[in-house]
């Protein structure tokens, strides 16, 4: 499986995304579409970006009863996305149902990745709000193992957790890692960060990079820098 840089297209409107993608004349970056853009612009945004030749990670983080997730995944699969995700907290049966829904009649399907514990959840919140009393990293690894047991392709995690996920779940189990910043760049609201180069060293399979590319003075140059450090 080839390593790639996925650009988080966190723009509020279709116009802004296309204005951004139009900057890329030579390459067709892999893009991540999140809830804001999908709910605002509708499923057509996926079809249009796909038509322009980009690969798409649709980041909608599904979590519901197995049958509902299965039906929803069938719709996402027909949108021809390349990667989508769900919450591992929905249980192994929910993840198995999701895979079933995602698999097309010809046996092909988008990659399916699980969110373990959101990076916004602290140990304290997990214990007090969710009554989960195990250490956070143990919970993350347990959810990753559940995702693997259900047949999923990998997890979204911090680049700093990628190595451990590979040790626990095998090197072919994908790690998709946000929280990437260039050396000397603006950290913003991310806390546990790493550079593209370091993410490569640790063994991330895909890095998700938003503002260091989308807010750069020259987004194409920033994208090329990320590719040069992470992929090449
Ligand atoms: O702009 P930035 O590089 O921080 O964007 C990272 C992207 O990855 C955003 O779309 C953010 O929502 C997403 N993400 C994250 N941390 C997670 C899961 C998703 O930053 N744990």
PDB file of C-alpha atoms and ligand atoms in Angstrom:
ATOM      1  CA  UNK A   1       0.000   0.000   0.000  1.00  0.00           C
ATOM      2  CA  UNK A   2       1.532   3.295  -1.086  1.00  0.00           C
ATOM      3  CA  UNK A   3       2.025   6.123   1.357  1.00  0.00           C
ATOM      4  CA  UNK A   4       0.176   9.332   0.556  1.00  0.00           C
ATOM      5  CA  UNK A   5      -0.521  12.852   1.770  1.00  0.00           C
ATOM      6  CA  UNK A   6      -4.230  13.594   2.220  1.00  0.00           C
ATOM      7  CA  UNK A   7      -5.226  17.273   2.255  1.00  0.00           C
ATOM      8  CA  UNK A   8      -7.985  18.089   4.770  1.00  0.00           C
ATOM      9  CA  UNK A   9     -10.255  20.345   2.696  1.00  0.00           C
ATOM     10  CA  UNK A  10     -11.899  22.049   5.649  1.00  0.00           C
ATOM     11  CA  UNK A  11     -13.602  24.787   3.652  1.00  0.00           C
ATOM     12  CA  UNK A  12     -17.122  26.063   4.312  1.00  0.00           C
ATOM     13  CA  UNK A  13     -18.313  26.057   0.710  1.00  0.00           C
ATOM     14  CA  UNK A  14     -18.007  24.329  -2.603  1.00  0.00           C
ATOM     15  CA  UNK A  15     -16.668  27.507  -4.222  1.00  0.00           C
ATOM     16  CA  UNK A  16     -13.797  27.741  -1.758  1.00  0.00           C
ATOM     17  CA  UNK A  17     -12.821  24.101  -2.296  1.00  0.00           C
ATOM     18  CA  UNK A  18     -12.749  24.449  -6.062  1.00  0.00           C
ATOM     19  CA  UNK A  19     -10.804  27.701  -5.839  1.00  0.00           C
ATOM     20  CA  UNK A  20      -8.272  25.759  -3.747  1.00  0.00           C
ATOM     21  CA  UNK A  21      -8.152  22.659  -5.967  1.00  0.00           C
ATOM     22  CA  UNK A  22      -7.770  24.821  -9.080  1.00  0.00           C
ATOM     23  CA  UNK A  23      -4.349  25.860  -7.755  1.00  0.00           C
ATOM     24  CA  UNK A  24      -3.109  22.333  -8.505  1.00  0.00           C
ATOM     25  CA  UNK A  25      -2.270  22.169 -12.196  1.00  0.00           C
ATOM     26  CA  UNK A  26       0.072  19.188 -12.220  1.00  0.00           C
ATOM     27  CA  UNK A  27      -0.937  16.898  -9.398  1.00  0.00           C
ATOM     28  CA  UNK A  28      -4.262  15.549  -8.151  1.00  0.00           C
ATOM     29  CA  UNK A  29      -3.943  15.390  -4.377  1.00  0.00           C
ATOM     30  CA  UNK A  30      -5.903  12.897  -2.244  1.00  0.00           C
ATOM     31  CA  UNK A  31      -8.479  15.031  -0.399  1.00  0.00           C
ATOM     32  CA  UNK A  32     -10.394  14.614   2.849  1.00  0.00           C
ATOM     33  CA  UNK A  33     -13.976  15.866   2.909  1.00  0.00           C
ATOM     34  CA  UNK A  34     -15.399  16.349   6.372  1.00  0.00           C
ATOM     35  CA  UNK A  35     -18.861  16.812   7.859  1.00  0.00           C
ATOM     36  CA  UNK A  36     -19.073  20.577   7.356  1.00  0.00           C
ATOM     37  CA  UNK A  37     -18.521  20.469   3.624  1.00  0.00           C
ATOM     38  CA  UNK A  38     -20.525  17.280   3.074  1.00  0.00           C
ATOM     39  CA  UNK A  39     -23.561  18.450   5.027  1.00  0.00           C
ATOM     40  CA  UNK A  40     -23.346  21.937   3.530  1.00  0.00           C
ATOM     41  CA  UNK A  41     -22.685  21.103  -0.091  1.00  0.00           C
ATOM     42  CA  UNK A  42     -24.354  17.672  -0.250  1.00  0.00           C
ATOM     43  CA  UNK A  43     -23.199  14.422  -1.872  1.00  0.00           C
ATOM     44  CA  UNK A  44     -22.650  16.164  -5.213  1.00  0.00           C
ATOM     45  CA  UNK A  45     -19.457  17.662  -3.832  1.00  0.00           C
ATOM     46  CA  UNK A  46     -18.040  14.129  -3.667  1.00  0.00           C
ATOM     47  CA  UNK A  47     -19.082  13.340  -7.229  1.00  0.00           C
ATOM     48  CA  UNK A  48     -17.612  16.592  -8.546  1.00  0.00           C
ATOM     49  CA  UNK A  49     -14.261  16.237  -6.798  1.00  0.00           C
ATOM     50  CA  UNK A  50     -14.104  12.615  -7.920  1.00  0.00           C
ATOM     51  CA  UNK A  51     -14.854  13.678 -11.494  1.00  0.00           C
ATOM     52  CA  UNK A  52     -11.848  16.011 -11.313  1.00  0.00           C
ATOM     53  CA  UNK A  53      -9.704  12.945 -10.688  1.00  0.00           C
ATOM     54  CA  UNK A  54      -8.987  13.193  -6.950  1.00  0.00           C
ATOM     55  CA  UNK A  55      -9.069  10.312  -4.496  1.00  0.00           C
ATOM     56  CA  UNK A  56     -11.431  11.013  -1.600  1.00  0.00           C
ATOM     57  CA  UNK A  57     -11.384  10.183   2.094  1.00  0.00           C
ATOM     58  CA  UNK A  58     -14.924  10.904   3.305  1.00  0.00           C
ATOM     59  CA  UNK A  59     -14.584  11.655   7.000  1.00  0.00           C
ATOM     60  CA  UNK A  60     -18.130  11.289   8.384  1.00  0.00           C
ATOM     61  CA  UNK A  61     -17.353   9.054  11.396  1.00  0.00           C
ATOM     62  CA  UNK A  62     -20.516   6.951  11.381  1.00  0.00           C
ATOM     63  CA  UNK A  63     -21.860   5.570  14.683  1.00  0.00           C
ATOM     64  CA  UNK A  64     -25.356   4.045  14.917  1.00  0.00           C
ATOM     65  CA  UNK A  65     -27.041   0.644  15.119  1.00  0.00           C
ATOM     66  CA  UNK A  66     -25.459  -1.920  12.767  1.00  0.00           C
ATOM     67  CA  UNK A  67     -28.316  -1.982  10.262  1.00  0.00           C
ATOM     68  CA  UNK A  68     -28.412   1.805   9.885  1.00  0.00           C
ATOM     69  CA  UNK A  69     -24.652   2.022   9.418  1.00  0.00           C
ATOM     70  CA  UNK A  70     -24.755  -0.797   6.882  1.00  0.00           C
ATOM     71  CA  UNK A  71     -27.368   1.041   4.775  1.00  0.00           C
ATOM     72  CA  UNK A  72     -25.532   4.349   5.029  1.00  0.00           C
ATOM     73  CA  UNK A  73     -22.264   2.700   4.001  1.00  0.00           C
ATOM     74  CA  UNK A  74     -23.966   1.267   0.942  1.00  0.00           C
ATOM     75  CA  UNK A  75     -24.785   4.843  -0.125  1.00  0.00           C
ATOM     76  CA  UNK A  76     -21.212   6.068   0.518  1.00  0.00           C
ATOM     77  CA  UNK A  77     -19.825   3.163  -1.466  1.00  0.00           C
ATOM     78  CA  UNK A  78     -22.016   4.070  -4.437  1.00  0.00           C
ATOM     79  CA  UNK A  79     -20.540   7.606  -4.250  1.00  0.00           C
ATOM     80  CA  UNK A  80     -17.260   5.927  -5.174  1.00  0.00           C
ATOM     81  CA  UNK A  81     -15.192   7.337  -2.308  1.00  0.00           C
ATOM     82  CA  UNK A  82     -11.775   5.737  -1.733  1.00  0.00           C
ATOM     83  CA  UNK A  83     -11.789   5.761   2.071  1.00  0.00           C
ATOM     84  CA  UNK A  84     -14.423   6.345   4.752  1.00  0.00           C
ATOM     85  CA  UNK A  85     -14.643   5.909   8.504  1.00  0.00           C
ATOM     86  CA  UNK A  86     -16.710   5.100  11.583  1.00  0.00           C
ATOM     87  CA  UNK A  87     -16.371   5.052  15.368  1.00  0.00           C
ATOM     88  CA  UNK A  88     -14.937   1.797  16.732  1.00  0.00           C
ATOM     89  CA  UNK A  89     -17.081   2.512  19.833  1.00  0.00           C
ATOM     90  CA  UNK A  90     -20.057   1.320  17.768  1.00  0.00           C
ATOM     91  CA  UNK A  91     -18.883  -2.277  18.490  1.00  0.00           C
ATOM     92  CA  UNK A  92     -17.522  -5.094  16.366  1.00  0.00           C
ATOM     93  CA  UNK A  93     -20.980  -5.984  14.997  1.00  0.00           C
ATOM     94  CA  UNK A  94     -21.472  -2.427  13.807  1.00  0.00           C
ATOM     95  CA  UNK A  95     -18.077  -2.491  12.066  1.00  0.00           C
ATOM     96  CA  UNK A  96     -18.856  -5.854  10.431  1.00  0.00           C
ATOM     97  CA  UNK A  97     -22.206  -4.537   9.219  1.00  0.00           C
ATOM     98  CA  UNK A  98     -20.483  -1.428   7.847  1.00  0.00           C
ATOM     99  CA  UNK A  99     -18.087  -3.570   5.822  1.00  0.00           C
ATOM    100  CA  UNK A 100     -20.976  -5.567   4.446  1.00  0.00           C
ATOM    101  CA  UNK A 101     -22.786  -2.414   3.361  1.00  0.00           C
ATOM    102  CA  UNK A 102     -19.660  -0.969   1.830  1.00  0.00           C
ATOM    103  CA  UNK A 103     -18.830  -4.018  -0.310  1.00  0.00           C
ATOM    104  CA  UNK A 104     -20.099  -3.612  -3.865  1.00  0.00           C
ATOM    105  CA  UNK A 105     -21.661  -6.497  -5.830  1.00  0.00           C
ATOM    106  CA  UNK A 106     -18.335  -6.973  -7.669  1.00  0.00           C
ATOM    107  CA  UNK A 107     -16.503  -7.421  -4.326  1.00  0.00           C
ATOM    108  CA  UNK A 108     -14.653  -4.074  -4.413  1.00  0.00           C
ATOM    109  CA  UNK A 109     -15.076  -1.482  -1.656  1.00  0.00           C
ATOM    110  CA  UNK A 110     -13.571   1.733  -0.283  1.00  0.00           C
ATOM    111  CA  UNK A 111     -11.049   1.405   2.536  1.00  0.00           C
ATOM    112  CA  UNK A 112     -12.725   1.467   5.952  1.00  0.00           C
ATOM    113  CA  UNK A 113     -10.907   3.086   8.847  1.00  0.00           C
ATOM    114  CA  UNK A 114     -11.950   3.320  12.511  1.00  0.00           C
ATOM    115  CA  UNK A 115     -11.734   6.270  14.857  1.00  0.00           C
ATOM    116  CA  UNK A 116     -10.633   4.925  18.255  1.00  0.00           C
ATOM    117  CA  UNK A 117     -10.887   7.603  20.944  1.00  0.00           C
ATOM    118  CA  UNK A 118     -11.071  11.146  19.582  1.00  0.00           C
ATOM    119  CA  UNK A 119      -7.948  13.146  20.390  1.00  0.00           C
ATOM    120  CA  UNK A 120     -10.228  15.710  22.045  1.00  0.00           C
ATOM    121  CA  UNK A 121     -11.127  13.128  24.716  1.00  0.00           C
ATOM    122  CA  UNK A 122      -8.834  13.203  27.747  1.00  0.00           C
ATOM    123  CA  UNK A 123      -8.322  10.445  30.320  1.00  0.00           C
ATOM    124  CA  UNK A 124     -10.351  12.505  32.784  1.00  0.00           C
ATOM    125  CA  UNK A 125     -13.325  13.014  30.429  1.00  0.00           C
ATOM    126  CA  UNK A 126     -13.266   9.343  29.427  1.00  0.00           C
ATOM    127  CA  UNK A 127     -13.450   8.304  33.077  1.00  0.00           C
ATOM    128  CA  UNK A 128     -15.999  10.845  34.245  1.00  0.00           C
ATOM    129  CA  UNK A 129     -18.246  11.185  31.198  1.00  0.00           C
ATOM    130  CA  UNK A 130     -17.958   7.717  29.705  1.00  0.00           C
ATOM    131  CA  UNK A 131     -17.165   5.653  32.822  1.00  0.00           C
ATOM    132  CA  UNK A 132     -14.221   4.002  31.038  1.00  0.00           C
ATOM    133  CA  UNK A 133     -11.526   3.487  33.646  1.00  0.00           C
ATOM    134  CA  UNK A 134      -8.706   1.892  31.662  1.00  0.00           C
ATOM    135  CA  UNK A 135      -5.698   3.969  30.554  1.00  0.00           C
ATOM    136  CA  UNK A 136      -6.442   5.901  27.343  1.00  0.00           C
ATOM    137  CA  UNK A 137      -3.689   4.249  25.289  1.00  0.00           C
ATOM    138  CA  UNK A 138      -4.967   0.794  26.294  1.00  0.00           C
ATOM    139  CA  UNK A 139      -8.469   1.786  25.149  1.00  0.00           C
ATOM    140  CA  UNK A 140      -7.078   3.066  21.831  1.00  0.00           C
ATOM    141  CA  UNK A 141      -5.188  -0.189  21.206  1.00  0.00           C
ATOM    142  CA  UNK A 142      -8.193  -2.304  22.223  1.00  0.00           C
ATOM    143  CA  UNK A 143     -10.435  -0.425  19.781  1.00  0.00           C
ATOM    144  CA  UNK A 144      -7.777  -0.836  17.071  1.00  0.00           C
ATOM    145  CA  UNK A 145      -7.722  -4.598  17.718  1.00  0.00           C
ATOM    146  CA  UNK A 146     -11.528  -4.697  17.546  1.00  0.00           C
ATOM    147  CA  UNK A 147     -11.393  -2.894  14.197  1.00  0.00           C
ATOM    148  CA  UNK A 148      -8.917  -5.456  12.929  1.00  0.00           C
ATOM    149  CA  UNK A 149     -11.049  -8.340  14.186  1.00  0.00           C
ATOM    150  CA  UNK A 150     -14.038  -6.869  12.358  1.00  0.00           C
ATOM    151  CA  UNK A 151     -11.988  -6.875   9.137  1.00  0.00           C
ATOM    152  CA  UNK A 152     -11.396  -3.127   8.822  1.00  0.00           C
ATOM    153  CA  UNK A 153      -8.334  -1.752   7.059  1.00  0.00           C
ATOM    154  CA  UNK A 154      -6.928   0.489   9.774  1.00  0.00           C
ATOM    155  CA  UNK A 155      -7.430   3.333  12.231  1.00  0.00           C
ATOM    156  CA  UNK A 156      -7.136   7.078  12.478  1.00  0.00           C
ATOM    157  CA  UNK A 157      -4.569   7.815  15.187  1.00  0.00           C
ATOM    158  CA  UNK A 158      -1.875  10.206  16.276  1.00  0.00           C
ATOM    159  CA  UNK A 159       1.384   9.673  14.354  1.00  0.00           C
ATOM    160  CA  UNK A 160       2.910   9.059  17.757  1.00  0.00           C
ATOM    161  CA  UNK A 161       0.629   6.007  18.162  1.00  0.00           C
ATOM    162  CA  UNK A 162       1.233   4.607  14.653  1.00  0.00           C
ATOM    163  CA  UNK A 163       4.192   2.486  15.641  1.00  0.00           C
ATOM    164  CA  UNK A 164       2.345   0.803  18.500  1.00  0.00           C
ATOM    165  CA  UNK A 165      -0.746   0.193  16.347  1.00  0.00           C
ATOM    166  CA  UNK A 166       1.480  -1.585  13.807  1.00  0.00           C
ATOM    167  CA  UNK A 167       3.075  -3.657  16.556  1.00  0.00           C
ATOM    168  CA  UNK A 168      -0.306  -4.697  17.949  1.00  0.00           C
ATOM    169  CA  UNK A 169      -2.311  -5.066  14.709  1.00  0.00           C
ATOM    170  CA  UNK A 170       0.382  -5.841  12.125  1.00  0.00           C
ATOM    171  CA  UNK A 171       2.273  -3.674   9.674  1.00  0.00           C
ATOM    172  CA  UNK A 172      -0.397  -3.956   6.957  1.00  0.00           C
ATOM    173  CA  UNK A 173      -3.053  -2.460   9.227  1.00  0.00           C
ATOM    174  CA  UNK A 174      -3.252   1.152   8.043  1.00  0.00           C
ATOM    175  CA  UNK A 175      -2.558   4.168  10.200  1.00  0.00           C
ATOM    176  CA  UNK A 176      -4.080   7.435   8.997  1.00  0.00           C
ATOM    177  CA  UNK A 177      -2.587  10.246  10.999  1.00  0.00           C
ATOM    178  CA  UNK A 178      -3.574  13.909  11.413  1.00  0.00           C
ATOM    179  CA  UNK A 179      -1.649  16.278  13.697  1.00  0.00           C
ATOM    180  CA  UNK A 180       1.120  16.984  11.186  1.00  0.00           C
ATOM    181  CA  UNK A 181       3.095  20.229  11.108  1.00  0.00           C
ATOM    182  CA  UNK A 182       6.200  21.335   9.211  1.00  0.00           C
ATOM    183  CA  UNK A 183       9.321  21.925  11.279  1.00  0.00           C
ATOM    184  CA  UNK A 184       9.222  25.546  12.394  1.00  0.00           C
ATOM    185  CA  UNK A 185       5.575  25.931  11.321  1.00  0.00           C
ATOM    186  CA  UNK A 186       2.533  27.233  13.175  1.00  0.00           C
ATOM    187  CA  UNK A 187       1.149  24.539  15.498  1.00  0.00           C
ATOM    188  CA  UNK A 188      -2.365  26.053  15.817  1.00  0.00           C
ATOM    189  CA  UNK A 189      -4.710  24.038  18.059  1.00  0.00           C
ATOM    190  CA  UNK A 190      -2.983  20.676  17.516  1.00  0.00           C
ATOM    191  CA  UNK A 191      -1.174  19.359  20.559  1.00  0.00           C
ATOM    192  CA  UNK A 192       0.534  16.039  19.843  1.00  0.00           C
ATOM    193  CA  UNK A 193       2.154  16.822  16.511  1.00  0.00           C
ATOM    194  CA  UNK A 194       4.909  15.569  14.296  1.00  0.00           C
ATOM    195  CA  UNK A 195       6.549  16.543  10.989  1.00  0.00           C
ATOM    196  CA  UNK A 196       5.860  14.649   7.730  1.00  0.00           C
ATOM    197  CA  UNK A 197       9.418  13.310   7.846  1.00  0.00           C
ATOM    198  CA  UNK A 198       9.024  12.009  11.388  1.00  0.00           C
ATOM    199  CA  UNK A 199       5.590  10.529  10.531  1.00  0.00           C
ATOM    200  CA  UNK A 200       7.272   8.568   7.748  1.00  0.00           C
ATOM    201  CA  UNK A 201       9.958   7.347  10.130  1.00  0.00           C
ATOM    202  CA  UNK A 202       7.360   6.206  12.668  1.00  0.00           C
ATOM    203  CA  UNK A 203       5.487   4.326   9.944  1.00  0.00           C
ATOM    204  CA  UNK A 204       2.274   6.291   9.244  1.00  0.00           C
ATOM    205  CA  UNK A 205       0.638   5.100   6.041  1.00  0.00           C
ATOM    206  CA  UNK A 206      -1.286   8.290   5.267  1.00  0.00           C
ATOM    207  CA  UNK A 207      -0.825  11.728   6.777  1.00  0.00           C
ATOM    208  CA  UNK A 208      -3.795  14.104   6.881  1.00  0.00           C
ATOM    209  CA  UNK A 209      -2.594  17.686   6.534  1.00  0.00           C
ATOM    210  CA  UNK A 210      -4.947  20.663   6.676  1.00  0.00           C
ATOM    211  CA  UNK A 211      -3.899  24.199   7.506  1.00  0.00           C
ATOM    212  CA  UNK A 212      -0.154  23.769   6.885  1.00  0.00           C
ATOM    213  CA  UNK A 213      -1.213  23.374   3.226  1.00  0.00           C
ATOM    214  CA  UNK A 214      -4.609  25.108   2.925  1.00  0.00           C
ATOM    215  CA  UNK A 215      -3.496  28.251   4.798  1.00  0.00           C
ATOM    216  CA  UNK A 216       0.009  28.411   3.294  1.00  0.00           C
ATOM    217  CA  UNK A 217       1.014  31.398   1.166  1.00  0.00           C
ATOM    218  CA  UNK A 218       1.791  28.875  -1.585  1.00  0.00           C
ATOM    219  CA  UNK A 219      -0.385  25.761  -1.021  1.00  0.00           C
ATOM    220  CA  UNK A 220       1.080  23.856  -3.982  1.00  0.00           C
ATOM    221  CA  UNK A 221       4.623  24.352  -2.684  1.00  0.00           C
ATOM    222  CA  UNK A 222       3.502  23.293   0.809  1.00  0.00           C
ATOM    223  CA  UNK A 223       1.835  20.160  -0.603  1.00  0.00           C
ATOM    224  CA  UNK A 224       4.996  19.314  -2.550  1.00  0.00           C
ATOM    225  CA  UNK A 225       7.063  19.767   0.574  1.00  0.00           C
ATOM    226  CA  UNK A 226       4.802  17.347   2.481  1.00  0.00           C
ATOM    227  CA  UNK A 227       5.044  14.795  -0.343  1.00  0.00           C
ATOM    228  CA  UNK A 228       8.822  15.216  -0.577  1.00  0.00           C
ATOM    229  CA  UNK A 229       9.231  14.660   3.171  1.00  0.00           C
ATOM    230  CA  UNK A 230       6.665  11.882   3.610  1.00  0.00           C
ATOM    231  CA  UNK A 231       6.435   9.924   0.374  1.00  0.00           C
ATOM    232  CA  UNK A 232       9.530  10.397  -1.754  1.00  0.00           C
TER     233      UNK A 232
HETATM  234  O1  LIG B   1      -5.502  21.814   9.839  1.00  0.00           O
HETATM  235  P1  LIG B   1      -5.033  20.525  10.431  1.00  0.00           P
HETATM  236  O2  LIG B   1      -3.782  19.967   9.785  1.00  0.00           O
HETATM  237  O3  LIG B   1      -4.939  20.557  11.931  1.00  0.00           O
HETATM  238  O4  LIG B   1      -6.211  19.510  10.037  1.00  0.00           O
HETATM  239  C1  LIG B   1      -6.242  18.180  10.483  1.00  0.00           C
HETATM  240  C2  LIG B   1      -7.520  17.509  10.022  1.00  0.00           C
HETATM  241  O5  LIG B   1      -7.596  16.233  10.615  1.00  0.00           O
HETATM  242  C3  LIG B   1      -8.806  18.238  10.398  1.00  0.00           C
HETATM  243  O6  LIG B   1      -9.764  17.971   9.366  1.00  0.00           O
HETATM  244  C4  LIG B   1      -9.202  17.581  11.690  1.00  0.00           C
HETATM  245  O7  LIG B   1     -10.582  17.630  11.922  1.00  0.00           O
HETATM  246  C5  LIG B   1      -8.763  16.142  11.439  1.00  0.00           C
HETATM  247  N1  LIG B   1      -8.513  15.351  12.642  1.00  0.00           N
HETATM  248  C6  LIG B   1      -7.586  15.724  13.604  1.00  0.00           C
HETATM  249  N2  LIG B   1      -7.374  14.941  14.700  1.00  0.00           N
HETATM  250  C7  LIG B   1      -8.073  13.801  14.845  1.00  0.00           C
HETATM  251  C8  LIG B   1      -8.993  13.406  13.894  1.00  0.00           C
HETATM  252  C9  LIG B   1      -9.205  14.211  12.779  1.00  0.00           C
HETATM  253  O8  LIG B   1      -6.930  16.744  13.461  1.00  0.00           O
HETATM  254  N3  LIG B   1      -7.832  13.036  15.879  1.00  0.00           N
END
